[in-house]
XYZ file of C-alpha atoms in Angstrom:
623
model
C 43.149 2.666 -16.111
C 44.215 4.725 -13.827
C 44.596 4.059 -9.700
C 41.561 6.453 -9.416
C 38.826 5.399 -12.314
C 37.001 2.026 -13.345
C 36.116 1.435 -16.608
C 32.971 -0.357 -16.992
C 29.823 0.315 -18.857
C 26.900 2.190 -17.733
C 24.791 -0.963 -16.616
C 27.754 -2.231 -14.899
C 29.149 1.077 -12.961
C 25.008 1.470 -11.913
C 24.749 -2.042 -10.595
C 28.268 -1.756 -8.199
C 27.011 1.610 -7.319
C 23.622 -0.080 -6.347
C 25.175 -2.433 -4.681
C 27.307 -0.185 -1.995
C 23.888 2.185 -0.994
C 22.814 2.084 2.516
C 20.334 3.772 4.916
C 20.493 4.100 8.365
C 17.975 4.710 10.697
C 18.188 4.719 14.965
C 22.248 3.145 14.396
C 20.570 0.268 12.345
C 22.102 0.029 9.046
C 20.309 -1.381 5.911
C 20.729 -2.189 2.007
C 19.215 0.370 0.117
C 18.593 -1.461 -2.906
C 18.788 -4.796 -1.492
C 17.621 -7.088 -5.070
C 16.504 -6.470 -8.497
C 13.575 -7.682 -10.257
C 14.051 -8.444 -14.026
C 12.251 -9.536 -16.999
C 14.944 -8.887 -19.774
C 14.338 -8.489 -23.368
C 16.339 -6.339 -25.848
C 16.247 -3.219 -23.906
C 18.218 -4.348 -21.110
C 19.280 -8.060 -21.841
C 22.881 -6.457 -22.828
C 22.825 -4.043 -20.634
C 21.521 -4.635 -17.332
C 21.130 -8.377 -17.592
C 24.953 -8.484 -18.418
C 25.737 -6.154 -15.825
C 23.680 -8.567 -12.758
C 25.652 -11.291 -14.004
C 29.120 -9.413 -13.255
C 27.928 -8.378 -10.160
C 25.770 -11.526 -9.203
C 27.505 -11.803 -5.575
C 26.458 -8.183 -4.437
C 23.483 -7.893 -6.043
C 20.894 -10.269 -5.712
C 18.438 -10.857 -8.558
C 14.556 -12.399 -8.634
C 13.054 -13.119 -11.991
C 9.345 -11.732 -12.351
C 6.461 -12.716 -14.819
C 4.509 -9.409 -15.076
C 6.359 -5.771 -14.868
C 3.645 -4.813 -12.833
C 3.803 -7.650 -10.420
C 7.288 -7.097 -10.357
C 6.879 -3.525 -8.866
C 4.556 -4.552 -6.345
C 6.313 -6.719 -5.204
C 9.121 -4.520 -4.480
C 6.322 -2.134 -2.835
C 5.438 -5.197 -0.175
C 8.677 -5.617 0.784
C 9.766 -1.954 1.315
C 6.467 -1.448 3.212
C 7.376 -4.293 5.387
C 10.910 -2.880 5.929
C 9.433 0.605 6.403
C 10.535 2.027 3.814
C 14.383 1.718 5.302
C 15.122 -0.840 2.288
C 13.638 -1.175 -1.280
C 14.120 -3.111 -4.639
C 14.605 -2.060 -8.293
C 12.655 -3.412 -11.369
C 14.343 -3.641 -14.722
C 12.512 -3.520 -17.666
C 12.955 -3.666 -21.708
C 11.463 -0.758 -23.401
C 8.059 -0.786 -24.998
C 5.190 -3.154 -23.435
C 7.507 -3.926 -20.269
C 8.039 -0.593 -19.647
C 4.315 0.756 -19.931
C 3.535 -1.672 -17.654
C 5.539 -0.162 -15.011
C 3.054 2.436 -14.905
C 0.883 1.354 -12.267
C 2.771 -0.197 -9.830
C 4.436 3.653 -9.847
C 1.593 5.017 -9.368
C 0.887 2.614 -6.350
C 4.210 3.227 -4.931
C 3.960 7.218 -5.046
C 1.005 7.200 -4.078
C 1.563 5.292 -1.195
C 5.035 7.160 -0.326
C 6.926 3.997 -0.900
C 9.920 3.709 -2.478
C 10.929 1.840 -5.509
C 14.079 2.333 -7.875
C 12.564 1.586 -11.777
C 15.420 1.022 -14.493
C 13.451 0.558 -17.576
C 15.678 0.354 -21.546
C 14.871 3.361 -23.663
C 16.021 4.289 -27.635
C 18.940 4.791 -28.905
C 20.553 8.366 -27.601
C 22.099 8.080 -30.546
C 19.679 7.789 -32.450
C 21.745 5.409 -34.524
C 18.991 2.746 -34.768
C 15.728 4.571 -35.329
C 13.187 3.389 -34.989
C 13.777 0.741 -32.684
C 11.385 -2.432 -32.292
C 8.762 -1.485 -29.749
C 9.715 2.824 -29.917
C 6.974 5.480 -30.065
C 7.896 7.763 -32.840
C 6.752 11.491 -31.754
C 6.045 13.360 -34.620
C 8.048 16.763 -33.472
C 9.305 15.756 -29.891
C 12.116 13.449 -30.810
C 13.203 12.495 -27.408
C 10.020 11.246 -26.250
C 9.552 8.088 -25.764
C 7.084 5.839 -23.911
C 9.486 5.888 -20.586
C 7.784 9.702 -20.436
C 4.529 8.205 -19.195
C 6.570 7.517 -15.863
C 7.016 11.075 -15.429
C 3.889 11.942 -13.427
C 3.845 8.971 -11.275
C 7.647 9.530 -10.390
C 9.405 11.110 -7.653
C 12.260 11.821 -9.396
C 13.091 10.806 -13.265
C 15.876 11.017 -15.400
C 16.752 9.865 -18.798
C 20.731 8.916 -18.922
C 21.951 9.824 -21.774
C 25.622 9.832 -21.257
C 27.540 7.654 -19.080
C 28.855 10.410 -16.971
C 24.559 11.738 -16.364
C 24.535 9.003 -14.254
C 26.723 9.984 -11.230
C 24.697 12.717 -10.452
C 21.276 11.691 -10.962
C 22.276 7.857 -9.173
C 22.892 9.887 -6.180
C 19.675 12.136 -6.281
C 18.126 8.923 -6.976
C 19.314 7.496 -3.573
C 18.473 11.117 -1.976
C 14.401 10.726 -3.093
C 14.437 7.439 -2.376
C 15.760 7.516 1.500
C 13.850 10.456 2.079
C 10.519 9.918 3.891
C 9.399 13.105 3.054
C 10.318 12.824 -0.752
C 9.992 8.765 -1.449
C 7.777 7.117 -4.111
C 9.112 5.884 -7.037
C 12.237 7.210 -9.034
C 12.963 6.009 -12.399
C 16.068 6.389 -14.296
C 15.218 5.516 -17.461
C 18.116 4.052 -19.669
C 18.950 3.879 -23.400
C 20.263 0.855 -24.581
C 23.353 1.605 -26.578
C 24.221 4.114 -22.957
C 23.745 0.939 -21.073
C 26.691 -0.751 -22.644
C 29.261 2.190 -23.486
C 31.872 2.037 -21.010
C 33.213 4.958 -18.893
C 36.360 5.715 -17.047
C 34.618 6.229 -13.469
C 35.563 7.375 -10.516
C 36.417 4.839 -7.820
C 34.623 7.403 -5.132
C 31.537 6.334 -7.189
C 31.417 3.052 -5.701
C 32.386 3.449 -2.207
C 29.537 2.543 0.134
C 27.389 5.544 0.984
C 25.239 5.938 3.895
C 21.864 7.933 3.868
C 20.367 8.648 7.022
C 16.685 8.994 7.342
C 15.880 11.548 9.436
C 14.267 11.939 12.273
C 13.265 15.451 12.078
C 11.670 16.982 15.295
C 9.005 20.194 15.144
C 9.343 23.742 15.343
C 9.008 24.552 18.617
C 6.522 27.404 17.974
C 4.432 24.476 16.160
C 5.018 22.521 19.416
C 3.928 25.285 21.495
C 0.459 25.509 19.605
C -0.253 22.099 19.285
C 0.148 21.870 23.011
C -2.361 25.008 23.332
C -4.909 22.990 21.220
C -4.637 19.304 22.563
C -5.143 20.639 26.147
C -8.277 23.093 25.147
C -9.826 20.084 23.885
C -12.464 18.274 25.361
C -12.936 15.702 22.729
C -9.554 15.092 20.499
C -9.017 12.205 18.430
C -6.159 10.333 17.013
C -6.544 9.660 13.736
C -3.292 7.435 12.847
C -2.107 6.545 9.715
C 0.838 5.047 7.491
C 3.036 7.209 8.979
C 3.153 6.114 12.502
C 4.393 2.464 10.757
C 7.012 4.029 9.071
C 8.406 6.340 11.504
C 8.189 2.594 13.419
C 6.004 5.034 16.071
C 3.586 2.346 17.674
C 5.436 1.839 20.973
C 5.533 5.855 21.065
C 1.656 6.541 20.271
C 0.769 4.006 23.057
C 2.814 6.170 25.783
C 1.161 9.063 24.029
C -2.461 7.514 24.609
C -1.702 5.898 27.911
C -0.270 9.445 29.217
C -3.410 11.278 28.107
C -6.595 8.969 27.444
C -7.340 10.014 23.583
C -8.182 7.471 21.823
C -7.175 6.726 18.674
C -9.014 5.692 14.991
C -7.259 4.290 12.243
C -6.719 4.511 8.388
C -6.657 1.644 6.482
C -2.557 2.408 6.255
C -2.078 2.666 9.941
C -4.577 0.111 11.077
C -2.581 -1.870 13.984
C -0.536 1.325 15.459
C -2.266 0.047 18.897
C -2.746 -3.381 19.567
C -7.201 -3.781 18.779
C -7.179 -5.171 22.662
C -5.804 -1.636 23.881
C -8.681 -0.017 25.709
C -7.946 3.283 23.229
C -8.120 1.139 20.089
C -11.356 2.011 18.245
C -10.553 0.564 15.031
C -11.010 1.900 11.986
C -12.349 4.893 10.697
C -13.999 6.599 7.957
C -16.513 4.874 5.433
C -15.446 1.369 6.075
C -15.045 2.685 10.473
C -16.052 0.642 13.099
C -19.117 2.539 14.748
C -17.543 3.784 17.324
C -14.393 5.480 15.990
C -16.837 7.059 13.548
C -19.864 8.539 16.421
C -16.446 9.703 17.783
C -15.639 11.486 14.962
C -18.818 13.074 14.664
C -18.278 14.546 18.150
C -14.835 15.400 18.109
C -13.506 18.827 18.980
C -9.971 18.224 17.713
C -8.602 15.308 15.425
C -5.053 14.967 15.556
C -4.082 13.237 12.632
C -0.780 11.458 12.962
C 0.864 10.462 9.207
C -2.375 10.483 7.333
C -3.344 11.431 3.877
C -6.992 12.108 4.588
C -8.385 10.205 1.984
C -12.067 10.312 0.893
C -12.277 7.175 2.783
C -11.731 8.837 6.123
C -12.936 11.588 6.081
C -16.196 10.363 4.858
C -16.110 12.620 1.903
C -15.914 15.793 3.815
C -19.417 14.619 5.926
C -17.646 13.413 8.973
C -16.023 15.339 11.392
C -19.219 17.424 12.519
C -18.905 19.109 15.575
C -19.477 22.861 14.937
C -16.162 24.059 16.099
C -13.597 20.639 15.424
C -10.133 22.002 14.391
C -7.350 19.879 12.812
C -4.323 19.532 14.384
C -1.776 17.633 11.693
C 1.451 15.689 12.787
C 3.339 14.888 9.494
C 6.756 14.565 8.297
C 5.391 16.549 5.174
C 4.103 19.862 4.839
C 2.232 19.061 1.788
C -0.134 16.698 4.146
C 0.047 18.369 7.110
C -1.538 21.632 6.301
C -4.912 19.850 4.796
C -8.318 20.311 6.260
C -6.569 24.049 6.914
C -4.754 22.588 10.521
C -2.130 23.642 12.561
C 0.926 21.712 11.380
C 3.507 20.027 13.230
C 6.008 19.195 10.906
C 8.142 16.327 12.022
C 8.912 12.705 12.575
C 5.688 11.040 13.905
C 7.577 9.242 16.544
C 9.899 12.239 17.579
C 6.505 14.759 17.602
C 4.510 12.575 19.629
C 7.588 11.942 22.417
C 7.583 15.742 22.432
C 4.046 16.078 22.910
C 3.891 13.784 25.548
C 6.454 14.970 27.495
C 4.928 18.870 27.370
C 1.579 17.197 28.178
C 3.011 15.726 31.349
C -0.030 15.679 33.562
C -2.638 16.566 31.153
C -5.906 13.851 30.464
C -9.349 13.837 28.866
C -12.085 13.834 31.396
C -12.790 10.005 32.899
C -16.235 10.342 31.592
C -15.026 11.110 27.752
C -12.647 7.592 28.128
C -15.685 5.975 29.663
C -17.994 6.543 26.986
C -15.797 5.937 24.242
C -14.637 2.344 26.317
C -18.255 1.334 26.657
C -18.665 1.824 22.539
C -15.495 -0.215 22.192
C -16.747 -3.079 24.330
C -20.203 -3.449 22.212
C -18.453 -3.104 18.840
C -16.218 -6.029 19.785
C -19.278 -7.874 20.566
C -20.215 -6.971 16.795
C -17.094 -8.498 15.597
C -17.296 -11.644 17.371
C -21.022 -12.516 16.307
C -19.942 -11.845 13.316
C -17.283 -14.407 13.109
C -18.751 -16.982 14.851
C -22.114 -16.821 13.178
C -23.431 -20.016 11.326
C -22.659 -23.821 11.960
C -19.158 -25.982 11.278
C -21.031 -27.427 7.884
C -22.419 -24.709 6.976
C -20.932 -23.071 3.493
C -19.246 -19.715 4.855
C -19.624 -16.343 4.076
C -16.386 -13.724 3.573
C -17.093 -12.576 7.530
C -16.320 -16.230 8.633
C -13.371 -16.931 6.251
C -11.781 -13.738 8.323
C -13.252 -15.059 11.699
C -11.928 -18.639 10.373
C -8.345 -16.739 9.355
C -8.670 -14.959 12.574
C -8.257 -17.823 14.911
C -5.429 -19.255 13.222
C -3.100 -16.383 12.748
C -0.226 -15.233 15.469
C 1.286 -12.159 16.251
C 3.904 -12.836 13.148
C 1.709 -13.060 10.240
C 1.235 -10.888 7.633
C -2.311 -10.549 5.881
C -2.612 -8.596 2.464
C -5.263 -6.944 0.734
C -5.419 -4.338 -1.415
C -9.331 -4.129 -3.710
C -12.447 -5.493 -3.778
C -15.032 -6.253 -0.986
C -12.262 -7.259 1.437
C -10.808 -3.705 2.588
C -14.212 -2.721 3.938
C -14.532 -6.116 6.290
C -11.200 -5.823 7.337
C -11.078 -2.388 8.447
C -14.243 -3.102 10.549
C -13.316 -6.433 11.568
C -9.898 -7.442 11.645
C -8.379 -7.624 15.427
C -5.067 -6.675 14.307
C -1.717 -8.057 16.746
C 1.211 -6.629 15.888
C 2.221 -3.463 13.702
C 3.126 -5.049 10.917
C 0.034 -7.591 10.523
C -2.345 -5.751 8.506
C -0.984 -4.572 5.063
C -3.365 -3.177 2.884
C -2.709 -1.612 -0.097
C -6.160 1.540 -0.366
C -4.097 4.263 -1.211
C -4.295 3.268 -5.215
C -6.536 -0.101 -4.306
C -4.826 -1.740 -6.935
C -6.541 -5.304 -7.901
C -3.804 -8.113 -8.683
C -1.377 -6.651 -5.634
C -1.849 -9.147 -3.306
C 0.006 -11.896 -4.599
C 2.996 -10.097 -6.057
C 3.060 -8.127 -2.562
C 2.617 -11.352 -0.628
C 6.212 -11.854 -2.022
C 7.707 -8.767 -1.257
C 6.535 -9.015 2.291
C 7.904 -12.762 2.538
C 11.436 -11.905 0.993
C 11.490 -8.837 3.328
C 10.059 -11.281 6.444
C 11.024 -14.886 5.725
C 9.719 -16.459 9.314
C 6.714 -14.714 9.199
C 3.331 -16.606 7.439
C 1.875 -14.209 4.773
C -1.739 -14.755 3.809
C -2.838 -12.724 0.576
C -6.512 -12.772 0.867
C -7.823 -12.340 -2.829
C -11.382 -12.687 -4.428
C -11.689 -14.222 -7.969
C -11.541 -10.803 -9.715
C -8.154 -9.494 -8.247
C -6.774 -13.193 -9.241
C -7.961 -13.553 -12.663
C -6.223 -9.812 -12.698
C -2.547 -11.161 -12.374
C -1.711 -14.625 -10.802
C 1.086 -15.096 -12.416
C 3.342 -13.876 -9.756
C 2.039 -17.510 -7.954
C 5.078 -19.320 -10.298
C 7.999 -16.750 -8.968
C 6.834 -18.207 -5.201
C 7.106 -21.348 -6.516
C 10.786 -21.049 -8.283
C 12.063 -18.938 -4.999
C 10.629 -21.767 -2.586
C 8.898 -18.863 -0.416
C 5.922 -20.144 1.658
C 3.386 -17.767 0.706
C -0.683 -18.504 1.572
C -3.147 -17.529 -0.773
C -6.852 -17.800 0.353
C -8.764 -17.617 -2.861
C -12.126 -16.394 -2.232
C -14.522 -17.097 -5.091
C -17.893 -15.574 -5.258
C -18.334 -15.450 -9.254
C -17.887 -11.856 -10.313
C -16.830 -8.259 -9.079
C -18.657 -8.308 -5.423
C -17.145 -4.688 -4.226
C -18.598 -2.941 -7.287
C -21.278 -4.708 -7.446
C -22.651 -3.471 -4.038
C -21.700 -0.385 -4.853
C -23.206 -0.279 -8.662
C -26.845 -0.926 -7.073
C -26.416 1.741 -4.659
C -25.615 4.072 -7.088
C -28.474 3.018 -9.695
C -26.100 0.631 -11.976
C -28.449 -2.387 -11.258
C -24.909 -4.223 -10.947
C -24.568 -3.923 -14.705
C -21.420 -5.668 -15.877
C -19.990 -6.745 -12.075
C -21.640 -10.865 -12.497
C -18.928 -13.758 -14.133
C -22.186 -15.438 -16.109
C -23.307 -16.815 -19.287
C -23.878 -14.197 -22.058
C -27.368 -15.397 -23.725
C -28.353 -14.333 -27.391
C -30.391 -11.394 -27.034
C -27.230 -10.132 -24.425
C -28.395 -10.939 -21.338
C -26.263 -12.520 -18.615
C -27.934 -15.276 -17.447
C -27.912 -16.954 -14.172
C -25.708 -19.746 -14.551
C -21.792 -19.349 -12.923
C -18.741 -20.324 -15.733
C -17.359 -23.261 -15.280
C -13.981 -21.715 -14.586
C -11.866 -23.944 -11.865
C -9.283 -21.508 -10.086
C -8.564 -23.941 -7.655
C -6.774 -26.179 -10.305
C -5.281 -22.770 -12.483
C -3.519 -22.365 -9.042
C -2.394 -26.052 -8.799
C -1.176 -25.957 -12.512
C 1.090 -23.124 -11.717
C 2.867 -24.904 -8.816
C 1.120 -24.238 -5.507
C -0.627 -27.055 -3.506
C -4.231 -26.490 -3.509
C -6.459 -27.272 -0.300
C -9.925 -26.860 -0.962
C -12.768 -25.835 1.793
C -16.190 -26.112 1.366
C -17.467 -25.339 4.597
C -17.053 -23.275 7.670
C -15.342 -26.522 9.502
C -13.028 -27.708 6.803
C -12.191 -24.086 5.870
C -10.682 -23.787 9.587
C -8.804 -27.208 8.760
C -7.341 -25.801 5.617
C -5.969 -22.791 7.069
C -4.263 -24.198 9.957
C -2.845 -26.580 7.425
C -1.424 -23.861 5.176
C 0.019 -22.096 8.274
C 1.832 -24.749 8.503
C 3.103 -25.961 5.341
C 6.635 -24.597 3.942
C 5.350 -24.569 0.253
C 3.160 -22.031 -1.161
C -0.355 -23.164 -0.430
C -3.636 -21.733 -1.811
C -6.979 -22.228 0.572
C -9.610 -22.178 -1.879
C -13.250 -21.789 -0.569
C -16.590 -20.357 -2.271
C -18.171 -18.065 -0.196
C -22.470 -17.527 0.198
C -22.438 -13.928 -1.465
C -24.957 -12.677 0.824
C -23.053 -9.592 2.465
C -22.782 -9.977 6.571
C -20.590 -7.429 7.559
C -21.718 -4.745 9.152
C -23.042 -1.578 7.282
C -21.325 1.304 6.911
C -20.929 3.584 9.306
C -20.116 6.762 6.786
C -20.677 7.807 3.474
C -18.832 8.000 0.270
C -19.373 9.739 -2.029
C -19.494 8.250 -5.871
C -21.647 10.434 -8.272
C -24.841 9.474 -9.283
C -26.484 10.260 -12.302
C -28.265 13.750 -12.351
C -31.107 12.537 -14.507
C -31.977 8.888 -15.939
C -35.135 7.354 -17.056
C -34.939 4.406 -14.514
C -36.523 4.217 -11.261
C -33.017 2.681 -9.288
C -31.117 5.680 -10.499
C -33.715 7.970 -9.413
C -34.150 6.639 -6.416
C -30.272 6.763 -5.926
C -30.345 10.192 -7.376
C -32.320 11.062 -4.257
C -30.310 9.323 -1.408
C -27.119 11.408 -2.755
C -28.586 14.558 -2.639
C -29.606 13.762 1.047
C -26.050 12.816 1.603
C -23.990 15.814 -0.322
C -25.883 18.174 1.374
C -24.095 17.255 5.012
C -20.516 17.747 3.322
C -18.088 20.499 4.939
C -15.123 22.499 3.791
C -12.938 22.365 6.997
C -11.227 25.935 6.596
């Protein structure tokens, strides 16, 4: 070997590459890939498992149970790390790379990164076919890996050694790119992952990828400046972005400077403080009240790193005023020309520093921060009756487990949620701290990606108490992730919420005329009837059987109990409590829109029928 090459195989040369990637961000320097996540089987036993074992002091590894867990558990932690540091999940090829699928979908669709390293076929074709391949009748070099495709940022198939170099580093590119990141798989044949390769040393010398801070056109600047001060009723609409741009302290000098209040996505819920006089909460379907009258009335809505999601905007029925305009700060161009705005294309904390400082002396009329103060004031009223309603004995409902959570939590801790009944409470309810306290997942609302996140987030934060807040659907969905907290000792607090069946849909089955068909955990009878009777299914002890300690809570008082007690354990600990099903949240404030059948013989889907066509009919296109 020469003094300028390495010879090592694929696996290996990927792994010490890997292993030397950094980002850097404001002078603060982080791993890019900072672990791996494995579950090895003849796809990548010899060739990745061998090459973490060389290179087991520079690359850490975590074993997973599920190859879906395993990705969103990577998500958690590189949302926690804002995006500045991520994981990679190896896989074999067949089942445990199919099932890769949706935790890259999550991840894209969420703009977070991930680095997937599933095994593929032979390239040479030498061994065909393989246990576990897909044959393709006349595409030979298909195989299932190809399902990645659309839910990647960036693929590649390696199919020499020397492929790699090129596509590693536009791996790195897509991943440290805010404005590019999701998932990027490089998907890796197994006979490739063990052929060695003379590489070049420059390969592994530690690289550094800034993440930008890009700042806006100024002719962009100049316009949004235009609109924001011929406004008369803006509104901040702040999403995911403003945590990942790390933004918060900037958007409060932004708000404090000029009085416009801000709404939140379920993304960038906690980008104010919910005791900041501007703070309305959230917005959209699952909005507080008064974020969403605000809405209705608001001239221009400056949306700060958000998607726009059916969520918020109500299905196109929300923003109402006759003449509202969009004014869209986003470090993408893809999302900030939707709802046909003016774009400012940039860094959310860089635009809004620039904004403020061309604003200097401009505010919204005293009587606009009044009125939207005085709605603020009465919907934390709302909130608090709703978590203190009821008695100490009585059983509680899913508003007093989060009043009961609420009370116990500091600015440190992390709550998770991602499906189910939960994301519409929270975003009404929760009185969020810090920036980094609410973490839900409604971007893909994936059930099962609390717990596997709740790890992420605790690797990625290990002083801070992380609380993954899951009903008995999302658990039964994939709980397995509950032993890998148990083998890495991380303190992680489950509260287990049971209410016997699929509560979220449910609701929303016998709004929609489904009579809640299909959405109850009960007794099938002969003739095919559920009956009334709960299964006997104990999740309480499933969870103590796969390690955790178990505190049960049967009522509002001893719920409070078991939650301070789990705060305070250093093992993971599930609070398990059955909830009264009757719903207490608050309504919602805006529609959504889920289809309803055009014609059906039964009187709730008629009747549904009718309440959607009342509903369509106040939709807008916003052009």
């Amino acid at each position: 070997m020469s003094a300028r090459t390495r010879r090592l195989t694929t696996a290996q040369a990927l792994v010490r590459f890997l292993s030397a990637q950094y980002t850097e961000r404001d002078g603060v320097r982080r791993r890019l890939i900072a672990g791996t996540w494995g579950i090895f089987g003849h796809g990548n036993v010899a060739g990745v498992g061998q090459a973490l074992v060389e290179y087991a002091d520079v690359m850490p590894f975590h074993q997973g149970r599920n190859e879906q867990s395993m990705v969103h558990a990577a998500v958690g932690y590189a949302r926690q790390l804002n995006r500045l540091s991520a994981q990679a999940v190896t896989t074999s090829i067949g089942p445990g790379a199919t099932n890769l699928v949706t935790g890259a979908a999550l991840a894209t669709i969420n703009r977070l990164p991930v680095l997937l390293l599933p095994g593929d076929y032979f390239a040479s074709h030498s061994a065909d076919p393989l246990l576990q391949q897909l044959e393709h009748p006349v595409e030979a070099d298909v195989s299932v890996n190809d399902t990645l495709r659309p839910v990647s940022r960036y693929f590649d198939r390696i199919t020499r050694p020397e492929a790699l170099i090129p596509s590693a580093l536009q791996a790195m590119r897509v991943l440290a790119d805010p404005a590019e990141t999701g998932a990027v798989t490089l998907a890796l044949p197994q006979d490739v992952q063990a052929e060695a390769y003379d590489w070049p040393e420059e390969f592994f010398a530690e690289r550094v990828w800034t993440v930008r801070r890009p700042a806006p056109d100024p002719v962009e600047l100049a316009a949004a400046v235009e609109a924001i001060r011929s406004a008369e009723r803006p509104l901040i609409v702040a999403g995911g972005g403003v945590h990942h741009s790390e933004a918060e302290a900037a958007l409060r000098a932004f708000v404090e400077a000029t009085g416009i209040p801000v709404a939140s996505t379920q993304a960038g819920k906690g980008s104010l403080r919910h005791d900041h006089p501007a703070d309305l909460g959230g917005i959209g379907h699952t909005g507080t009240a008064p974020a969403d009258e605000l809405a209705r009335t608001a001239d221009l809505v400056i949306g700060v790193g958000t998607r726009y999601t059916d969520f918020t905007t109500a299905s196109g029925t929300l923003f109402q005023h006759p003449d509202v305009r969009f004014l869209n700060l986003n470090i993408t161009g893809f999302d900030a020309h939707k709802l046909a705005a003016r774009t400012l294309v940039c860094d959310a904390r860089t635009g809004l520093d620039l904004l403020r400082e061309a604003l200097t002396g401009h505010r919204v009329s005293e009587e606009y921060v009044a009125g939207y103060r005085a709605g603020k004031a009465r919907w934390d009223e709302v909130v608090e009756a709703a978590y203190r309603a009821g008695d100490d004995s009585a059983v509680p409902t899913q508003t007093q487990v989060l009043g009961a959570l609420d009370a116990v939590v500091g600015e440190d801790d992390v709550v998770i949620n991602a499906a189910g009944s939960l994301p519409g409470d929270l975003h009404k309810l929760w009185r969020s701290r810090g920036p980094r306290q609410y973490h839900l997942e409604y971007g893909y609302s994936c059930m099962g990606y609390e717990i596997p996140a709740g790890i992420g987030v605790q690797q990625a934060a290990p002083g801070a108490p992380v609380w993954a807040l899951v009903g008995d659907g999302t658990y039964l969905m994939m709980p397995t992730e509950i032993v890998t907290a148990v083998q890495e000792g991380l303190p992680l607090n489950i509260v287990l919420i049971q209410n016997h069946g699929y509560a979220s849909i449910g609701g929303l089955s016998e709004s929609v005329g489904g009579e809640r068909f299909g959405t109850a955990y009960r007794f099938r009878a002969a003739d095919g009837t559920f009956t009334g009777a709960p299964l006997p299914v104990d999740l309480a002890a499933n969870a103590a059987s796969l390690g955790m300690e178990v505190l049960r809570a049967k009522t509002v008082g001893e719920l409070r109990e078991a939650l301070a007690a789990a705060r305070a354990s250093t093992r993971p600990t599930c609070v398990y409590v059955e909830t009264d099903p009757a719903p207490t949240a608050p309504p919602a404030e805006a529609w959504w829109d889920v289809p309803v059948a055009e014609t059906a013989s039964r009187e709730a889907a008629v009747e549904a029928r009718e309440r959607y066509d009342h509903q369509v009919a106040g939709r807008r296109r916003h052009l």
